[in-house]
Tab-separated table of C-alpha atoms in Angstrom:
chain	number	residue	atom	x	y	z
A	124	UNK	CA	-21.464	4.882	-35.295
A	125	UNK	CA	-20.718	3.004	-32.106
A	126	UNK	CA	-22.567	-0.169	-33.266
A	127	UNK	CA	-20.998	-0.159	-36.713
A	128	UNK	CA	-19.075	-3.329	-37.587
A	129	UNK	CA	-15.700	-2.846	-39.288
A	130	UNK	CA	-12.168	-4.321	-39.192
A	131	UNK	CA	-11.161	-2.160	-36.245
A	132	UNK	CA	-14.095	-3.239	-34.044
A	133	UNK	CA	-13.884	-7.004	-34.767
A	134	UNK	CA	-13.505	-9.138	-31.656
A	135	UNK	CA	-14.360	-12.775	-30.783
A	136	UNK	CA	-17.726	-13.585	-29.286
A	137	UNK	CA	-15.989	-14.969	-26.219
A	138	UNK	CA	-12.697	-13.714	-24.793
A	139	UNK	CA	-9.718	-15.848	-25.595
A	140	UNK	CA	-8.139	-17.731	-22.746
A	141	UNK	CA	-4.329	-17.847	-22.953
A	142	UNK	CA	-2.859	-21.395	-22.655
A	143	UNK	CA	-0.922	-22.407	-19.611
A	144	UNK	CA	2.762	-21.555	-20.256
A	145	UNK	CA	4.736	-24.261	-18.555
A	146	UNK	CA	8.462	-24.852	-18.317
A	147	UNK	CA	9.452	-21.235	-18.253
A	148	UNK	CA	11.549	-21.105	-15.145
A	149	UNK	CA	10.969	-21.343	-11.420
A	150	UNK	CA	9.800	-17.814	-11.187
A	151	UNK	CA	6.912	-18.494	-13.581
A	152	UNK	CA	5.138	-20.763	-11.111
A	153	UNK	CA	5.028	-23.690	-13.678
A	154	UNK	CA	8.731	-24.409	-14.004
A	155	UNK	CA	10.953	-27.417	-13.273
A	156	UNK	CA	8.342	-30.261	-13.354
A	157	UNK	CA	5.678	-28.048	-15.134
A	158	UNK	CA	2.881	-28.939	-12.720
A	159	UNK	CA	3.181	-32.702	-13.202
A	160	UNK	CA	4.906	-33.586	-10.012
A	161	UNK	CA	7.864	-35.911	-9.636
A	162	UNK	CA	7.901	-39.134	-11.621
A	163	UNK	CA	4.895	-41.490	-11.869
A	164	UNK	CA	2.708	-42.469	-14.808
A	165	UNK	CA	0.970	-39.065	-15.077
A	166	UNK	CA	4.236	-37.202	-15.479
A	167	UNK	CA	4.998	-39.018	-18.742
A	168	UNK	CA	4.106	-37.959	-22.231
A	169	UNK	CA	0.849	-39.547	-23.465
A	170	UNK	CA	-0.166	-40.490	-19.883
A	171	UNK	CA	-3.638	-39.003	-20.275
A	172	UNK	CA	-4.470	-41.111	-23.373
A	173	UNK	CA	-5.775	-43.961	-21.217
A	174	UNK	CA	-8.843	-46.055	-22.093
A	175	UNK	CA	-12.053	-45.750	-20.133
A	176	UNK	CA	-12.073	-47.829	-16.986
A	177	UNK	CA	-8.305	-48.024	-16.692
A	178	UNK	CA	-7.230	-48.091	-13.006
A	179	UNK	CA	-3.527	-48.062	-13.231
A	180	UNK	CA	-3.065	-51.790	-13.836
A	181	UNK	CA	-5.075	-53.029	-10.853
A	182	UNK	CA	-8.117	-55.181	-11.435
A	183	UNK	CA	-10.733	-52.726	-12.806
A	184	UNK	CA	-14.240	-52.415	-11.416
A	185	UNK	CA	-16.026	-54.042	-14.351
A	186	UNK	CA	-13.930	-57.208	-13.917
A	187	UNK	CA	-14.351	-57.282	-10.077
A	188	UNK	CA	-18.094	-57.269	-10.250
A	189	UNK	CA	-20.149	-60.472	-10.550
A	190	UNK	CA	-21.166	-61.511	-14.039
A	191	UNK	CA	-24.486	-62.829	-15.218
A	192	UNK	CA	-24.157	-66.579	-15.404
A	193	UNK	CA	-25.529	-68.747	-18.157
A	194	UNK	CA	-24.958	-69.835	-21.716
A	195	UNK	CA	-24.096	-67.368	-24.359
A	196	UNK	CA	-25.614	-69.255	-27.242
A	197	UNK	CA	-28.617	-68.595	-29.448
A	198	UNK	CA	-30.790	-70.374	-26.827
A	199	UNK	CA	-29.796	-68.017	-23.978
A	200	UNK	CA	-32.736	-65.924	-22.946
A	201	UNK	CA	-33.118	-63.056	-22.704
A	202	UNK	CA	-29.463	-62.211	-23.539
A	203	UNK	CA	-26.657	-63.684	-25.505
A	204	UNK	CA	-24.302	-62.331	-28.171
A	205	UNK	CA	-25.703	-64.752	-30.805
A	206	UNK	CA	-29.392	-64.184	-29.938
A	207	UNK	CA	-31.387	-63.402	-33.049
A	208	UNK	CA	-34.627	-61.336	-33.153
A	209	UNK	CA	-37.748	-62.293	-35.044
A	210	UNK	CA	-40.768	-60.014	-35.652
A	211	UNK	CA	-43.901	-61.739	-34.353
A	212	UNK	CA	-47.150	-61.509	-36.320
A	213	UNK	CA	-50.318	-63.162	-34.983
A	214	UNK	CA	-53.219	-64.620	-36.939
A	215	UNK	CA	-55.667	-62.162	-35.464
A	216	UNK	CA	-53.642	-59.372	-37.145
A	217	UNK	CA	-53.961	-61.108	-40.495
A	218	UNK	CA	-57.660	-61.612	-39.981
A	219	UNK	CA	-58.167	-57.871	-39.389
A	220	UNK	CA	-55.813	-56.427	-42.095
A	221	UNK	CA	-56.052	-58.809	-45.088
A	222	UNK	CA	-58.827	-59.786	-47.434
A	223	UNK	CA	-59.560	-63.398	-48.545
A	224	UNK	CA	-57.225	-64.570	-51.292
A	225	UNK	CA	-54.476	-62.015	-50.555
A	226	UNK	CA	-50.811	-62.853	-50.400
A	227	UNK	CA	-49.074	-62.225	-47.167
A	228	UNK	CA	-45.456	-61.406	-47.577
A	229	UNK	CA	-42.958	-59.425	-45.510
A	230	UNK	CA	-43.418	-56.548	-47.947
A	231	UNK	CA	-47.207	-56.580	-47.486
A	232	UNK	CA	-46.873	-56.796	-43.774
A	233	UNK	CA	-44.575	-53.750	-43.816
A	234	UNK	CA	-47.017	-51.850	-46.037
A	235	UNK	CA	-49.913	-52.556	-43.566
A	236	UNK	CA	-47.749	-51.520	-40.535
A	237	UNK	CA	-47.622	-54.981	-38.938
A	238	UNK	CA	-43.786	-55.079	-38.940
A	239	UNK	CA	-41.169	-52.343	-38.899
A	240	UNK	CA	-38.478	-53.792	-41.175
A	241	UNK	CA	-38.271	-56.390	-43.948
A	242	UNK	CA	-34.646	-57.083	-43.147
A	243	UNK	CA	-35.568	-58.986	-40.008
A	244	UNK	CA	-37.211	-62.453	-39.960
A	245	UNK	CA	-40.919	-62.675	-39.567
A	246	UNK	CA	-42.507	-65.485	-37.471
A	247	UNK	CA	-46.232	-66.270	-37.594
A	248	UNK	CA	-47.780	-67.107	-34.241
A	249	UNK	CA	-51.135	-68.722	-33.636
A	250	UNK	CA	-52.847	-66.179	-31.400
A	251	UNK	CA	-56.393	-65.547	-32.530
A	252	UNK	CA	-58.505	-67.182	-35.238
A	253	UNK	CA	-58.217	-67.171	-38.984
A	254	UNK	CA	-61.174	-67.672	-41.210
A	255	UNK	CA	-59.815	-66.296	-44.426
A	256	UNK	CA	-57.942	-68.270	-47.103
A	257	UNK	CA	-54.525	-66.610	-47.375
A	258	UNK	CA	-51.242	-67.424	-49.136
A	259	UNK	CA	-48.712	-66.723	-46.451
A	260	UNK	CA	-44.961	-66.498	-47.049
A	261	UNK	CA	-42.889	-65.825	-43.896
A	262	UNK	CA	-39.591	-66.950	-42.393
A	263	UNK	CA	-41.040	-69.143	-39.642
A	264	UNK	CA	-44.297	-70.257	-38.079
A	265	UNK	CA	-45.420	-72.055	-34.933
A	266	UNK	CA	-47.155	-75.433	-35.193
A	267	UNK	CA	-50.489	-73.885	-33.992
A	268	UNK	CA	-50.273	-71.177	-36.694
A	269	UNK	CA	-49.672	-73.713	-39.446
A	270	UNK	CA	-52.524	-75.917	-38.340
A	271	UNK	CA	-54.989	-72.920	-38.345
A	272	UNK	CA	-53.805	-71.607	-41.711
A	273	UNK	CA	-54.225	-74.971	-43.377
A	274	UNK	CA	-57.565	-75.624	-41.697
A	275	UNK	CA	-58.791	-72.287	-43.205
A	276	UNK	CA	-57.751	-73.399	-46.678
A	277	UNK	CA	-54.700	-71.268	-46.966
A	278	UNK	CA	-51.049	-72.121	-47.694
A	279	UNK	CA	-47.930	-71.440	-45.639
A	280	UNK	CA	-44.484	-71.171	-47.248
A	281	UNK	CA	-41.348	-70.728	-45.153
A	282	UNK	CA	-38.492	-68.692	-46.460
A	283	UNK	CA	-36.133	-70.307	-44.054
A	284	UNK	CA	-36.405	-74.024	-43.288
A	285	UNK	CA	-36.260	-74.806	-39.559
A	286	UNK	CA	-33.055	-76.367	-38.310
A	287	UNK	CA	-33.223	-79.970	-37.102
A	288	UNK	CA	-31.700	-79.984	-33.672
A	289	UNK	CA	-29.820	-83.004	-32.614
A	290	UNK	CA	-30.583	-84.277	-29.090
A	291	UNK	CA	-27.878	-83.468	-26.653
A	292	UNK	CA	-26.168	-85.878	-24.275
A	293	UNK	CA	-27.532	-89.069	-25.796
A	294	UNK	CA	-25.011	-91.201	-23.809
A	295	UNK	CA	-26.189	-89.696	-20.588
A	296	UNK	CA	-29.869	-90.675	-20.939
A	297	UNK	CA	-30.995	-93.664	-18.862
A	298	UNK	CA	-32.473	-95.642	-21.804
A	299	UNK	CA	-29.188	-95.454	-23.700
A	300	UNK	CA	-27.166	-96.435	-20.659
A	301	UNK	CA	-29.456	-99.458	-20.113
A	302	UNK	CA	-29.132	-100.585	-23.738
A	303	UNK	CA	-25.347	-100.215	-23.580
A	304	UNK	CA	-25.095	-102.228	-20.364
A	305	UNK	CA	-27.368	-104.929	-21.731
A	306	UNK	CA	-25.178	-105.348	-24.777
A	307	UNK	CA	-22.127	-105.701	-22.645
A	308	UNK	CA	-23.711	-108.313	-20.366
A	309	UNK	CA	-25.148	-110.408	-23.251
A	310	UNK	CA	-23.262	-113.736	-23.900
A	311	UNK	CA	-21.332	-113.936	-27.112
A	312	UNK	CA	-22.649	-116.332	-29.791
A	313	UNK	CA	-19.239	-117.917	-30.357
A	314	UNK	CA	-18.706	-118.890	-26.665
A	315	UNK	CA	-19.556	-122.401	-25.570
A	316	UNK	CA	-22.111	-123.029	-22.877
A	317	UNK	CA	-20.828	-123.851	-19.446
A	318	UNK	CA	-21.672	-127.510	-19.652
A	319	UNK	CA	-19.706	-128.134	-22.883
A	320	UNK	CA	-16.504	-126.496	-21.677
A	321	UNK	CA	-13.632	-128.985	-20.983
A	322	UNK	CA	-12.559	-129.363	-17.441
A	323	UNK	CA	-9.428	-127.456	-16.457
A	324	UNK	CA	-6.701	-129.293	-14.438
A	325	UNK	CA	-5.333	-127.223	-11.440
A	326	UNK	CA	-1.849	-126.125	-11.882
A	327	UNK	CA	0.735	-127.453	-9.423
A	328	UNK	CA	3.722	-129.786	-8.869
A	329	UNK	CA	3.160	-133.509	-8.996
């Protein structure tokens, strides 16, 4: 049968393409320099294993373009390599999804579909009203959210204590400069008043 499959009728699904045979003499068409030209970086072995964006040693494009200015700390918004992400949950969501007396934890929030992952921090925000007494345990909370939870009779426990930030540039503040200058201009207690100081004789020959 013409459509029968056997060892004599086996062939690849796509025809094979023979590789380019280089360095086989001038008559082959790919002899002498083997299609690489004369000298230069691309005529060397391993020359095609260059990283993306490499431009032969000149200043590459991604370094010539302007960069986004600003701090690269945790406070940099909306970007920064040290920026952390918290999952926000509002009080109105707790009012709609939880019953009075229930415990609110990252696990229960995940079960009710209010957050996506329990591996990221959860922060409670104060949008909406809360009339139910709930025992809430989250990683962080705003001052408004804490006030509304406590006014409703509930409790709020933080899994991560907030960091106390030190004020920056204390020496540059006007009040600190004024106090420092006042301390320098104040007379010393050990110095005598001007009236009690002995008279100094002028130096000179005579």
